[in-house]
Amino acid sequence: MASNNHNLLIMLALFAITCSIVLASDPSPLQDFCVKESNSPVLVNGFACKDPKLVEANDFFYSGLNMPGNTSNPVGSKVTLINVEKIPGLNTLGISLARVDYEPLGLNPPHTHPRATELFTVIQGTIQAGFVTSNPENRFITKILHEGDVFVFPKGMVHFQRNIGHSKALAISTLSSHNPGIVTIANTVFGSNPDIPADILAKAFQVDKNVVLNVQSKF
């Protein structure tokens, strides 16, 4: 009898663990689609659904990804993100993509996607890609990528890409969320609104306060 009770407790524990894992994942869609309804007053974790009877082909369509992004900026890169804001039909489908253009030596600065894993594919050029693991190891993992190469940035990891060639480069990223979000580290830390107090950042980065003020002035 004691053995049976022990086995029952183990089964119940495994069942509880399995249920917690299932509940922690994104739910599967319960209908063919849930096109984003931009004018809905309903606030949900995501977007309310448009009436299926009013859905049309343009809700699933975007044109212009063949057009290069404007890379005339301090970092020399431009991300053209195609998410649920661009294609309402992506709502609840758990996927989006981006075109990334780079000037020679252009950089897509260190950033994270809080809601998505990224699959990065080089179309043209030679790109250094890398990410840093979480505390306490903070291991830097990096790779030189060429045309046709694919690299994965795990969800939430700080990562970057840099064009190390002397001609323009192009990449396509797919992301495991219809709204992956982006947190660019420099913009977040030094360009917050209002500013994070300079003495806090000076202590965090172990630099003089004037260095922080100088960097904040650029954002």
Coordinates of N, CA and C in Angstrom, one line a residue:
M1 N 0.8 -1.2 0.0 CA 0.0 0.0 0.0 C 0.9 1.3 0.0
A2 N 1.9 1.2 0.8 CA 2.8 2.4 0.9 C 3.5 2.7 -0.5
S3 N 3.8 1.6 -1.1 CA 4.5 1.7 -2.5 C 3.5 2.3 -3.5
N4 N 2.2 1.9 -3.4 CA 1.2 2.5 -4.3 C 1.0 4.0 -4.1
N5 N 1.0 4.4 -2.8 CA 0.8 5.8 -2.4 C 2.0 6.6 -2.9
H6 N 3.2 6.0 -2.8 CA 4.4 6.7 -3.3 C 4.4 6.9 -4.8
N7 N 3.9 5.9 -5.5 CA 3.8 6.0 -7.0 C 2.8 7.0 -7.4
L8 N 1.7 7.0 -6.6 CA 0.6 8.0 -6.9 C 1.1 9.4 -6.7
L9 N 1.9 9.7 -5.6 CA 2.4 11.0 -5.4 C 3.3 11.4 -6.5
I10 N 4.2 10.5 -7.0 CA 5.1 10.8 -8.1 C 4.3 11.2 -9.3
M11 N 3.2 10.4 -9.6 CA 2.4 10.7 -10.8 C 1.7 12.0 -10.7
L12 N 1.2 12.4 -9.5 CA 0.6 13.7 -9.3 C 1.6 14.8 -9.5
A13 N 2.8 14.6 -9.0 CA 3.8 15.6 -9.1 C 4.2 15.9 -10.6
L14 N 4.3 14.8 -11.3 CA 4.7 14.9 -12.7 C 3.5 15.6 -13.5
F15 N 2.3 15.2 -13.1 CA 1.1 15.9 -13.8 C 1.1 17.4 -13.5
A16 N 1.4 17.8 -12.2 CA 1.4 19.2 -11.9 C 2.5 19.9 -12.7
I17 N 3.7 19.3 -12.8 CA 4.8 19.9 -13.6 C 4.4 20.1 -15.0
T18 N 3.8 19.1 -15.6 CA 3.4 19.1 -17.0 C 2.3 20.2 -17.2
C19 N 1.4 20.3 -16.3 CA 0.3 21.3 -16.4 C 0.9 22.7 -16.4
S20 N 1.9 22.9 -15.5 CA 2.5 24.2 -15.3 C 3.2 24.6 -16.6
I21 N 3.9 23.6 -17.2 CA 4.6 23.9 -18.5 C 3.6 24.3 -19.6
V22 N 2.5 23.6 -19.7 CA 1.5 23.9 -20.7 C 1.0 25.2 -20.5
L23 N 0.6 25.6 -19.2 CA 0.0 26.9 -19.0 C 1.0 28.0 -19.2
A24 N 2.3 27.7 -19.1 CA 3.3 28.8 -19.3 C 3.5 29.2 -20.8
S25 N 3.0 28.4 -21.7 CA 3.3 28.6 -23.1 C 2.1 29.5 -23.7
D26 N 2.4 30.1 -24.9 CA 1.3 30.8 -25.5 C 0.2 29.9 -26.0
P27 N -1.0 30.3 -25.8 CA -2.1 29.4 -26.2 C -2.2 29.3 -27.7
S28 N -2.7 28.2 -28.2 CA -2.9 28.0 -29.7 C -4.1 28.8 -30.1
P29 N -4.1 29.3 -31.3 CA -5.3 30.0 -31.8 C -6.5 29.1 -31.8
L30 N -7.7 29.6 -31.5 CA -8.9 28.8 -31.4 C -9.8 29.1 -32.6
Q31 N -9.3 29.8 -33.6 CA -10.0 30.0 -34.8 C -9.0 30.1 -36.0
D32 N -9.5 30.2 -37.2 CA -8.6 30.3 -38.4 C -7.7 31.5 -38.3
F33 N -8.2 32.6 -37.8 CA -7.4 33.8 -37.7 C -8.1 34.8 -36.8
C34 N -7.3 35.8 -36.3 CA -7.8 36.8 -35.4 C -7.2 38.1 -35.9
V35 N -7.7 38.7 -37.0 CA -7.1 39.9 -37.6 C -7.3 41.0 -36.6
K36 N -6.2 41.8 -36.4 CA -6.2 42.9 -35.4 C -7.3 43.9 -35.7
E37 N -8.1 44.2 -34.7 CA -9.1 45.3 -34.8 C -8.5 46.6 -34.2
S38 N -8.1 47.5 -35.1 CA -7.4 48.7 -34.6 C -8.3 49.6 -33.7
N39 N -9.6 49.6 -34.0 CA -10.5 50.6 -33.4 C -11.2 50.0 -32.2
S40 N -10.9 48.8 -31.8 CA -11.6 48.2 -30.6 C -11.3 48.8 -29.3
P41 N -12.3 49.1 -28.5 CA -12.0 49.6 -27.1 C -11.6 48.6 -26.1
V42 N -11.7 47.3 -26.5 CA -11.3 46.2 -25.7 C -9.8 46.1 -25.5
L43 N -9.4 46.0 -24.2 CA -8.0 45.9 -23.9 C -7.7 44.4 -23.5
V44 N -6.9 43.7 -24.3 CA -6.5 42.4 -24.0 C -5.0 42.2 -24.1
N45 N -4.5 41.0 -23.8 CA -3.1 40.8 -23.9 C -2.8 40.4 -25.4
G46 N -2.7 41.5 -26.2 CA -2.6 41.4 -27.6 C -3.6 42.3 -28.3
F47 N -4.4 41.9 -29.2 CA -5.3 42.8 -29.9 C -6.7 42.0 -30.0
A48 N -7.7 42.8 -30.0 CA -9.0 42.2 -30.2 C -9.2 41.8 -31.7
C49 N -10.1 40.9 -31.9 CA -10.3 40.3 -33.3 C -11.3 41.2 -34.1
K50 N -10.9 41.4 -35.3 CA -11.9 42.0 -36.3 C -13.0 41.0 -36.6
D51 N -14.2 41.5 -36.9 CA -15.3 40.6 -37.3 C -14.8 39.8 -38.6
P52 N -14.8 38.5 -38.5 CA -14.3 37.6 -39.6 C -15.0 37.9 -40.9
K53 N -16.3 38.4 -40.9 CA -17.0 38.7 -42.1 C -16.5 40.0 -42.8
L54 N -15.7 40.8 -42.0 CA -15.2 42.0 -42.6 C -13.7 41.9 -43.0
V55 N -13.2 40.7 -42.8 CA -11.8 40.5 -43.1 C -11.6 40.4 -44.6
E56 N -10.5 41.0 -45.1 CA -10.2 41.0 -46.6 C -8.7 40.6 -46.8
A57 N -8.4 40.4 -48.0 CA -7.0 40.0 -48.4 C -5.9 41.0 -47.9
N58 N -6.2 42.3 -47.9 CA -5.2 43.2 -47.5 C -4.9 43.1 -46.0
D59 N -5.7 42.5 -45.2 CA -5.4 42.2 -43.8 C -4.2 41.3 -43.6
F60 N -3.9 40.5 -44.7 CA -2.8 39.6 -44.6 C -1.7 39.9 -45.6
F61 N -1.6 41.2 -46.0 CA -0.7 41.6 -47.0 C 0.2 42.8 -46.7
Y62 N 1.4 42.8 -47.1 CA 2.3 43.9 -47.0 C 3.1 44.0 -48.3
S63 N 3.3 45.2 -48.8 CA 4.2 45.4 -50.0 C 5.3 46.4 -49.7
G64 N 6.5 46.1 -50.2 CA 7.6 47.0 -50.1 C 8.8 46.5 -49.4
L65 N 8.8 45.2 -49.1 CA 10.0 44.7 -48.4 C 11.2 44.6 -49.3
N66 N 11.0 44.8 -50.6 CA 12.1 44.8 -51.5 C 12.8 46.1 -51.5
M67 N 12.3 47.1 -50.9 CA 12.9 48.5 -50.8 C 13.9 48.6 -49.7
P68 N 15.1 49.0 -50.0 CA 16.1 49.2 -49.0 C 15.7 50.2 -47.9
G69 N 16.1 50.0 -46.7 CA 15.8 50.9 -45.6 C 16.8 52.1 -45.6
N70 N 16.4 53.2 -45.0 CA 17.3 54.3 -45.0 C 18.4 54.2 -43.9
T71 N 19.6 53.9 -44.3 CA 20.7 53.7 -43.4 C 21.5 54.9 -43.0
S72 N 21.0 56.1 -43.4 CA 21.7 57.4 -43.1 C 21.4 57.8 -41.7
N73 N 22.1 57.1 -40.8 CA 21.9 57.4 -39.3 C 23.3 57.1 -38.6
P74 N 23.4 57.5 -37.4 CA 24.7 57.3 -36.7 C 25.2 55.8 -36.7
V75 N 24.3 54.8 -36.7 CA 24.8 53.4 -36.6 C 24.9 52.8 -37.9
G76 N 24.4 53.4 -39.0 CA 24.6 52.8 -40.3 C 23.8 51.6 -40.6
S77 N 22.6 51.5 -40.0 CA 21.7 50.3 -40.3 C 20.2 50.7 -40.2
K78 N 19.4 49.9 -40.8 CA 17.9 50.2 -40.7 C 17.2 48.9 -40.6
V79 N 16.3 48.7 -39.6 CA 15.5 47.6 -39.5 C 14.1 47.9 -40.0
T80 N 13.6 47.2 -40.9 CA 12.2 47.3 -41.4 C 11.4 46.1 -40.8
L81 N 10.7 46.4 -39.8 CA 10.0 45.3 -39.1 C 8.5 45.1 -39.6
I82 N 8.2 43.9 -40.0 CA 6.9 43.5 -40.4 C 6.2 42.7 -39.3
N83 N 5.5 43.4 -38.5 CA 4.8 42.7 -37.4 C 3.3 43.0 -37.5
V84 N 2.6 42.7 -36.4 CA 1.1 42.9 -36.4 C 0.7 44.3 -36.7
E85 N 1.5 45.3 -36.5 CA 1.1 46.6 -36.9 C 1.1 46.9 -38.4
K86 N 2.0 46.1 -39.1 CA 2.0 46.2 -40.6 C 1.1 45.2 -41.2
I87 N 0.9 44.0 -40.7 CA 0.0 43.0 -41.2 C -1.0 42.6 -40.1
P88 N -2.2 43.2 -40.0 CA -3.1 42.9 -38.9 C -3.4 41.4 -38.8
G89 N -3.3 40.7 -39.9 CA -3.6 39.2 -39.9 C -2.6 38.4 -39.2
L90 N -1.5 39.0 -38.8 CA -0.5 38.3 -38.0 C -0.9 38.1 -36.5
N91 N -1.9 38.8 -36.1 CA -2.4 38.8 -34.7 C -2.6 37.3 -34.3
T92 N -2.0 36.9 -33.2 CA -2.1 35.6 -32.5 C -1.4 34.5 -33.3
L93 N -0.7 34.8 -34.4 CA -0.1 33.7 -35.2 C 1.4 33.5 -34.7
G94 N 1.9 34.3 -33.9 CA 3.2 34.0 -33.3 C 4.4 34.1 -34.2
I95 N 4.3 35.0 -35.2 CA 5.5 35.1 -36.1 C 5.5 36.5 -36.7
S96 N 6.7 37.0 -37.0 CA 6.9 38.3 -37.7 C 8.3 38.2 -38.4
L97 N 8.6 39.2 -39.2 CA 9.9 39.2 -39.8 C 10.4 40.6 -40.0
A98 N 11.7 40.7 -40.3 CA 12.3 42.0 -40.5 C 13.4 42.0 -41.6
R99 N 13.4 43.1 -42.3 CA 14.6 43.3 -43.3 C 15.6 44.2 -42.6
V100 N 16.8 43.8 -42.6 CA 17.9 44.7 -42.0 C 18.9 45.0 -43.0
D101 N 19.0 46.4 -43.3 CA 20.0 46.9 -44.2 C 21.2 47.5 -43.5
Y102 N 22.4 47.3 -44.0 CA 23.6 47.8 -43.4 C 24.5 48.6 -44.4
E103 N 24.9 49.7 -43.9 CA 26.0 50.4 -44.7 C 27.3 49.6 -44.4
P104 N 28.4 49.9 -45.2 CA 29.7 49.3 -44.9 C 30.0 49.6 -43.4
L105 N 30.4 48.6 -42.7 CA 30.7 48.7 -41.2 C 29.5 49.2 -40.4
G106 N 28.3 49.1 -40.9 CA 27.1 49.5 -40.2 C 26.8 48.5 -39.1
L107 N 26.1 49.0 -38.0 CA 25.9 48.2 -36.8 C 24.4 48.2 -36.5
N108 N 23.8 47.0 -36.2 CA 22.5 47.0 -35.5 C 22.8 46.8 -34.1
P109 N 22.7 47.9 -33.3 CA 23.3 47.9 -31.9 C 22.8 46.8 -31.0
P110 N 23.5 46.6 -29.9 CA 23.0 45.6 -28.9 C 21.6 45.9 -28.5
H111 N 20.7 44.8 -28.5 CA 19.3 45.0 -28.2 C 18.8 43.6 -27.8
T112 N 17.6 43.6 -27.3 CA 16.9 42.4 -27.0 C 15.5 42.4 -27.5
H113 N 14.9 41.2 -27.7 CA 13.5 41.0 -28.1 C 12.8 40.3 -26.9
P114 N 12.1 41.0 -26.0 CA 11.6 40.4 -24.8 C 10.6 39.3 -25.1
R115 N 10.0 39.2 -26.3 CA 8.9 38.3 -26.5 C 9.2 37.3 -27.7
A116 N 10.5 37.2 -28.1 CA 10.7 36.4 -29.3 C 12.1 35.9 -29.4
T117 N 12.3 34.7 -30.0 CA 13.5 34.1 -30.5 C 13.7 34.6 -31.9
E118 N 14.9 34.9 -32.4 CA 15.1 35.4 -33.7 C 16.0 34.5 -34.5
L119 N 15.6 34.2 -35.7 CA 16.3 33.4 -36.7 C 16.8 34.4 -37.8
F120 N 18.1 34.6 -37.8 CA 18.8 35.6 -38.6 C 19.5 35.0 -39.8
T121 N 19.1 35.4 -41.0 CA 19.7 34.9 -42.3 C 20.3 36.0 -43.1
V122 N 21.6 35.8 -43.5 CA 22.3 36.7 -44.3 C 22.0 36.5 -45.8
I123 N 21.5 37.6 -46.4 CA 21.2 37.5 -47.8 C 22.4 38.0 -48.7
Q124 N 23.0 39.1 -48.2 CA 24.2 39.7 -48.9 C 25.2 40.2 -47.9
G125 N 26.4 40.0 -48.2 CA 27.5 40.6 -47.4 C 28.1 39.6 -46.3
T126 N 28.9 40.2 -45.5 CA 29.6 39.4 -44.4 C 29.3 40.1 -43.1
I127 N 28.7 39.4 -42.2 CA 28.2 40.0 -41.0 C 28.7 39.3 -39.7
Q128 N 29.1 40.0 -38.7 CA 29.4 39.4 -37.5 C 28.2 39.5 -36.6
A129 N 27.8 38.4 -36.0 CA 26.6 38.3 -35.2 C 27.0 37.8 -33.8
G130 N 26.4 38.2 -32.8 CA 26.7 37.7 -31.5 C 25.7 38.0 -30.4
F131 N 25.7 37.2 -29.3 CA 24.8 37.5 -28.2 C 25.6 37.2 -26.9
V132 N 25.0 37.7 -25.8 CA 25.6 37.5 -24.5 C 24.6 36.7 -23.6
T133 N 25.1 35.7 -23.0 CA 24.2 34.9 -22.1 C 23.9 35.7 -20.8
S134 N 23.0 35.2 -20.0 CA 22.5 35.9 -18.8 C 23.5 35.8 -17.7
N135 N 23.3 36.6 -16.6 CA 24.1 36.5 -15.4 C 24.0 35.1 -14.8
P136 N 25.1 34.6 -14.2 CA 26.3 35.3 -13.9 C 27.4 35.1 -14.9
E137 N 27.2 34.2 -15.9 CA 28.2 33.8 -16.8 C 28.6 34.9 -17.8
N138 N 27.5 35.6 -18.4 CA 27.7 36.6 -19.4 C 28.7 36.2 -20.5
R139 N 28.5 35.0 -21.0 CA 29.4 34.5 -22.0 C 29.0 35.2 -23.4
F140 N 30.1 35.6 -24.1 CA 29.9 36.3 -25.4 C 30.1 35.2 -26.5
I141 N 29.0 35.0 -27.2 CA 29.0 34.0 -28.3 C 28.9 34.7 -29.6
T142 N 29.8 34.5 -30.5 CA 29.8 35.3 -31.8 C 30.3 34.4 -32.9
K143 N 29.9 34.9 -34.1 CA 30.1 34.1 -35.4 C 30.2 35.0 -36.6
I144 N 31.1 34.8 -37.5 CA 31.1 35.5 -38.7 C 30.2 34.8 -39.7
L145 N 29.3 35.5 -40.3 CA 28.3 34.9 -41.2 C 28.5 35.4 -42.6
H146 N 28.2 34.5 -43.6 CA 28.3 34.9 -45.0 C 26.9 34.6 -45.6
E147 N 26.8 34.9 -46.9 CA 25.6 34.8 -47.6 C 25.0 33.4 -47.5
G148 N 23.8 33.3 -47.1 CA 23.1 31.9 -46.9 C 23.3 31.4 -45.5
D149 N 24.1 32.0 -44.6 CA 24.3 31.5 -43.3 C 23.1 31.9 -42.4
V150 N 22.8 31.1 -41.4 CA 21.7 31.4 -40.5 C 22.2 31.3 -39.1
F151 N 21.8 32.2 -38.2 CA 22.2 32.2 -36.8 C 21.0 32.5 -35.9
V152 N 21.0 31.9 -34.7 CA 19.8 32.0 -33.8 C 20.2 32.9 -32.6
F153 N 19.3 33.9 -32.3 CA 19.4 34.7 -31.1 C 18.3 34.2 -30.1
P154 N 18.7 33.6 -29.0 CA 17.7 33.1 -28.1 C 16.9 34.2 -27.5
K155 N 15.6 33.9 -27.2 CA 14.7 34.9 -26.6 C 15.3 35.6 -25.4
G156 N 15.2 37.0 -25.5 CA 15.6 37.8 -24.4 C 17.1 38.1 -24.3
M157 N 17.9 37.4 -25.1 CA 19.4 37.6 -25.0 C 19.8 38.9 -25.7
V158 N 20.7 39.7 -25.1 CA 21.3 40.9 -25.7 C 22.1 40.4 -26.9
H159 N 21.8 41.0 -28.1 CA 22.5 40.6 -29.3 C 22.7 41.7 -30.2
F160 N 23.5 41.5 -31.3 CA 23.8 42.6 -32.2 C 24.2 41.9 -33.5
Q161 N 24.3 42.8 -34.6 CA 24.9 42.4 -35.9 C 25.7 43.5 -36.4
R162 N 26.9 43.2 -37.0 CA 27.7 44.3 -37.6 C 28.2 43.8 -39.0
N163 N 28.0 44.7 -39.9 CA 28.6 44.5 -41.3 C 30.1 44.7 -41.2
I164 N 30.8 43.7 -41.4 CA 32.3 43.8 -41.4 C 32.9 43.9 -42.7
G165 N 32.0 44.0 -43.8 CA 32.5 44.2 -45.1 C 32.6 45.6 -45.5
H166 N 33.1 45.9 -46.7 CA 33.3 47.2 -47.2 C 32.2 47.6 -48.3
S167 N 31.1 46.8 -48.3 CA 30.0 47.1 -49.2 C 28.7 46.8 -48.4
K168 N 27.6 47.3 -49.0 CA 26.4 47.1 -48.2 C 26.0 45.7 -48.0
A169 N 25.3 45.4 -46.9 CA 24.8 44.1 -46.5 C 23.3 44.1 -46.3
L170 N 22.8 42.9 -46.4 CA 21.3 42.7 -46.2 C 21.1 41.4 -45.5
A171 N 20.1 41.4 -44.6 CA 19.7 40.2 -43.9 C 18.2 40.2 -43.6
I172 N 17.6 39.0 -43.4 CA 16.2 38.8 -43.1 C 16.2 38.1 -41.8
S173 N 15.3 38.6 -40.9 CA 15.1 37.9 -39.6 C 13.7 37.5 -39.5
T174 N 13.5 36.3 -38.9 CA 12.1 35.9 -38.6 C 12.1 35.8 -37.0
L175 N 10.9 36.1 -36.5 CA 10.8 36.2 -35.0 C 9.6 35.5 -34.5
S176 N 9.7 34.8 -33.4 CA 8.6 33.9 -32.9 C 7.5 34.6 -32.1
S177 N 7.1 35.8 -32.6 CA 6.0 36.5 -32.0 C 5.5 37.5 -33.1
H178 N 4.2 37.7 -33.0 CA 3.6 38.7 -33.9 C 3.9 40.1 -33.5
N179 N 4.4 40.3 -32.2 CA 4.8 41.6 -31.7 C 6.0 41.4 -30.8
P180 N 7.2 41.1 -31.4 CA 8.4 40.7 -30.5 C 8.9 41.8 -29.6
G181 N 8.7 43.1 -29.9 CA 9.2 44.1 -29.1 C 10.7 44.2 -29.3
I182 N 11.3 45.4 -28.9 CA 12.7 45.6 -29.0 C 13.1 46.6 -27.9
V183 N 14.2 46.2 -27.2 CA 14.8 47.1 -26.2 C 16.2 47.3 -26.6
T184 N 16.5 48.5 -27.2 CA 17.9 48.8 -27.6 C 18.6 49.3 -26.4
I185 N 19.7 48.7 -26.0 CA 20.3 48.9 -24.7 C 20.7 50.4 -24.5
A186 N 21.4 50.9 -25.5 CA 21.9 52.3 -25.4 C 20.7 53.3 -25.2
N187 N 19.7 53.1 -26.1 CA 18.6 54.0 -26.1 C 17.8 53.9 -24.8
T188 N 17.7 52.7 -24.3 CA 17.0 52.5 -23.0 C 17.7 53.1 -21.8
V189 N 19.0 52.9 -21.7 CA 19.8 53.3 -20.6 C 20.1 54.8 -20.6
F190 N 20.5 55.3 -21.8 CA 20.9 56.7 -21.9 C 19.9 57.6 -22.5
G191 N 18.8 57.1 -23.0 CA 17.8 57.9 -23.7 C 16.4 57.8 -23.1
S192 N 16.3 57.4 -21.8 CA 15.0 57.2 -21.2 C 14.4 58.6 -21.0
N193 N 13.1 58.6 -20.8 CA 12.3 59.8 -20.6 C 11.4 59.7 -19.4
P194 N 11.8 60.4 -18.3 CA 12.9 61.3 -18.2 C 14.2 60.6 -18.0
D195 N 15.3 61.3 -18.0 CA 16.6 60.6 -17.9 C 16.8 59.9 -16.5
I196 N 17.4 58.7 -16.6 CA 17.9 58.1 -15.4 C 19.0 59.0 -14.7
P197 N 18.9 59.3 -13.5 CA 19.9 60.2 -12.9 C 21.3 59.8 -13.2
A198 N 22.1 60.8 -13.6 CA 23.5 60.5 -14.1 C 24.4 59.8 -13.0
D199 N 24.1 60.1 -11.7 CA 24.9 59.5 -10.7 C 24.7 58.0 -10.5
I200 N 23.4 57.6 -10.8 CA 23.1 56.2 -10.8 C 23.8 55.5 -11.9
L201 N 23.8 56.0 -13.1 CA 24.5 55.4 -14.3 C 26.0 55.5 -14.1
A202 N 26.5 56.5 -13.5 CA 28.0 56.6 -13.3 C 28.4 55.5 -12.4
K203 N 27.6 55.3 -11.3 CA 28.0 54.2 -10.4 C 27.9 52.8 -11.0
A204 N 26.8 52.6 -11.8 CA 26.5 51.4 -12.5 C 27.6 51.0 -13.5
F205 N 28.0 52.0 -14.2 CA 29.0 51.8 -15.3 C 30.5 52.0 -14.8
Q206 N 30.6 52.5 -13.6 CA 31.9 52.8 -13.0 C 32.7 53.8 -13.8
V207 N 32.0 54.9 -14.2 CA 32.6 56.0 -14.9 C 32.3 57.3 -14.3
D208 N 33.0 58.4 -14.7 CA 32.7 59.7 -14.2 C 31.3 60.2 -14.6
K209 N 30.7 60.9 -13.8 CA 29.4 61.4 -14.1 C 29.3 62.2 -15.4
N210 N 30.4 63.0 -15.7 CA 30.4 63.8 -16.9 C 30.4 62.9 -18.2
V211 N 31.0 61.7 -18.0 CA 30.9 60.8 -19.2 C 29.5 60.4 -19.4
V212 N 28.7 60.1 -18.4 CA 27.3 59.8 -18.5 C 26.5 60.9 -19.1
L213 N 26.7 62.1 -18.6 CA 26.0 63.3 -19.2 C 26.3 63.5 -20.7
N214 N 27.6 63.3 -21.0 CA 28.0 63.4 -22.5 C 27.2 62.4 -23.3
V215 N 27.1 61.1 -22.8 CA 26.5 60.1 -23.6 C 25.0 60.4 -23.7
Q216 N 24.4 60.8 -22.5 CA 22.9 61.1 -22.5 C 22.6 62.2 -23.5
S217 N 23.5 63.1 -23.7 CA 23.2 64.3 -24.6 C 23.1 63.8 -26.1
K218 N 23.6 62.6 -26.4 CA 23.5 62.1 -27.8 C 22.2 61.3 -28.0
F219 N 21.4 61.1 -27.0 CA 20.1 60.4 -27.1 C 19.0 61.3 -26.8

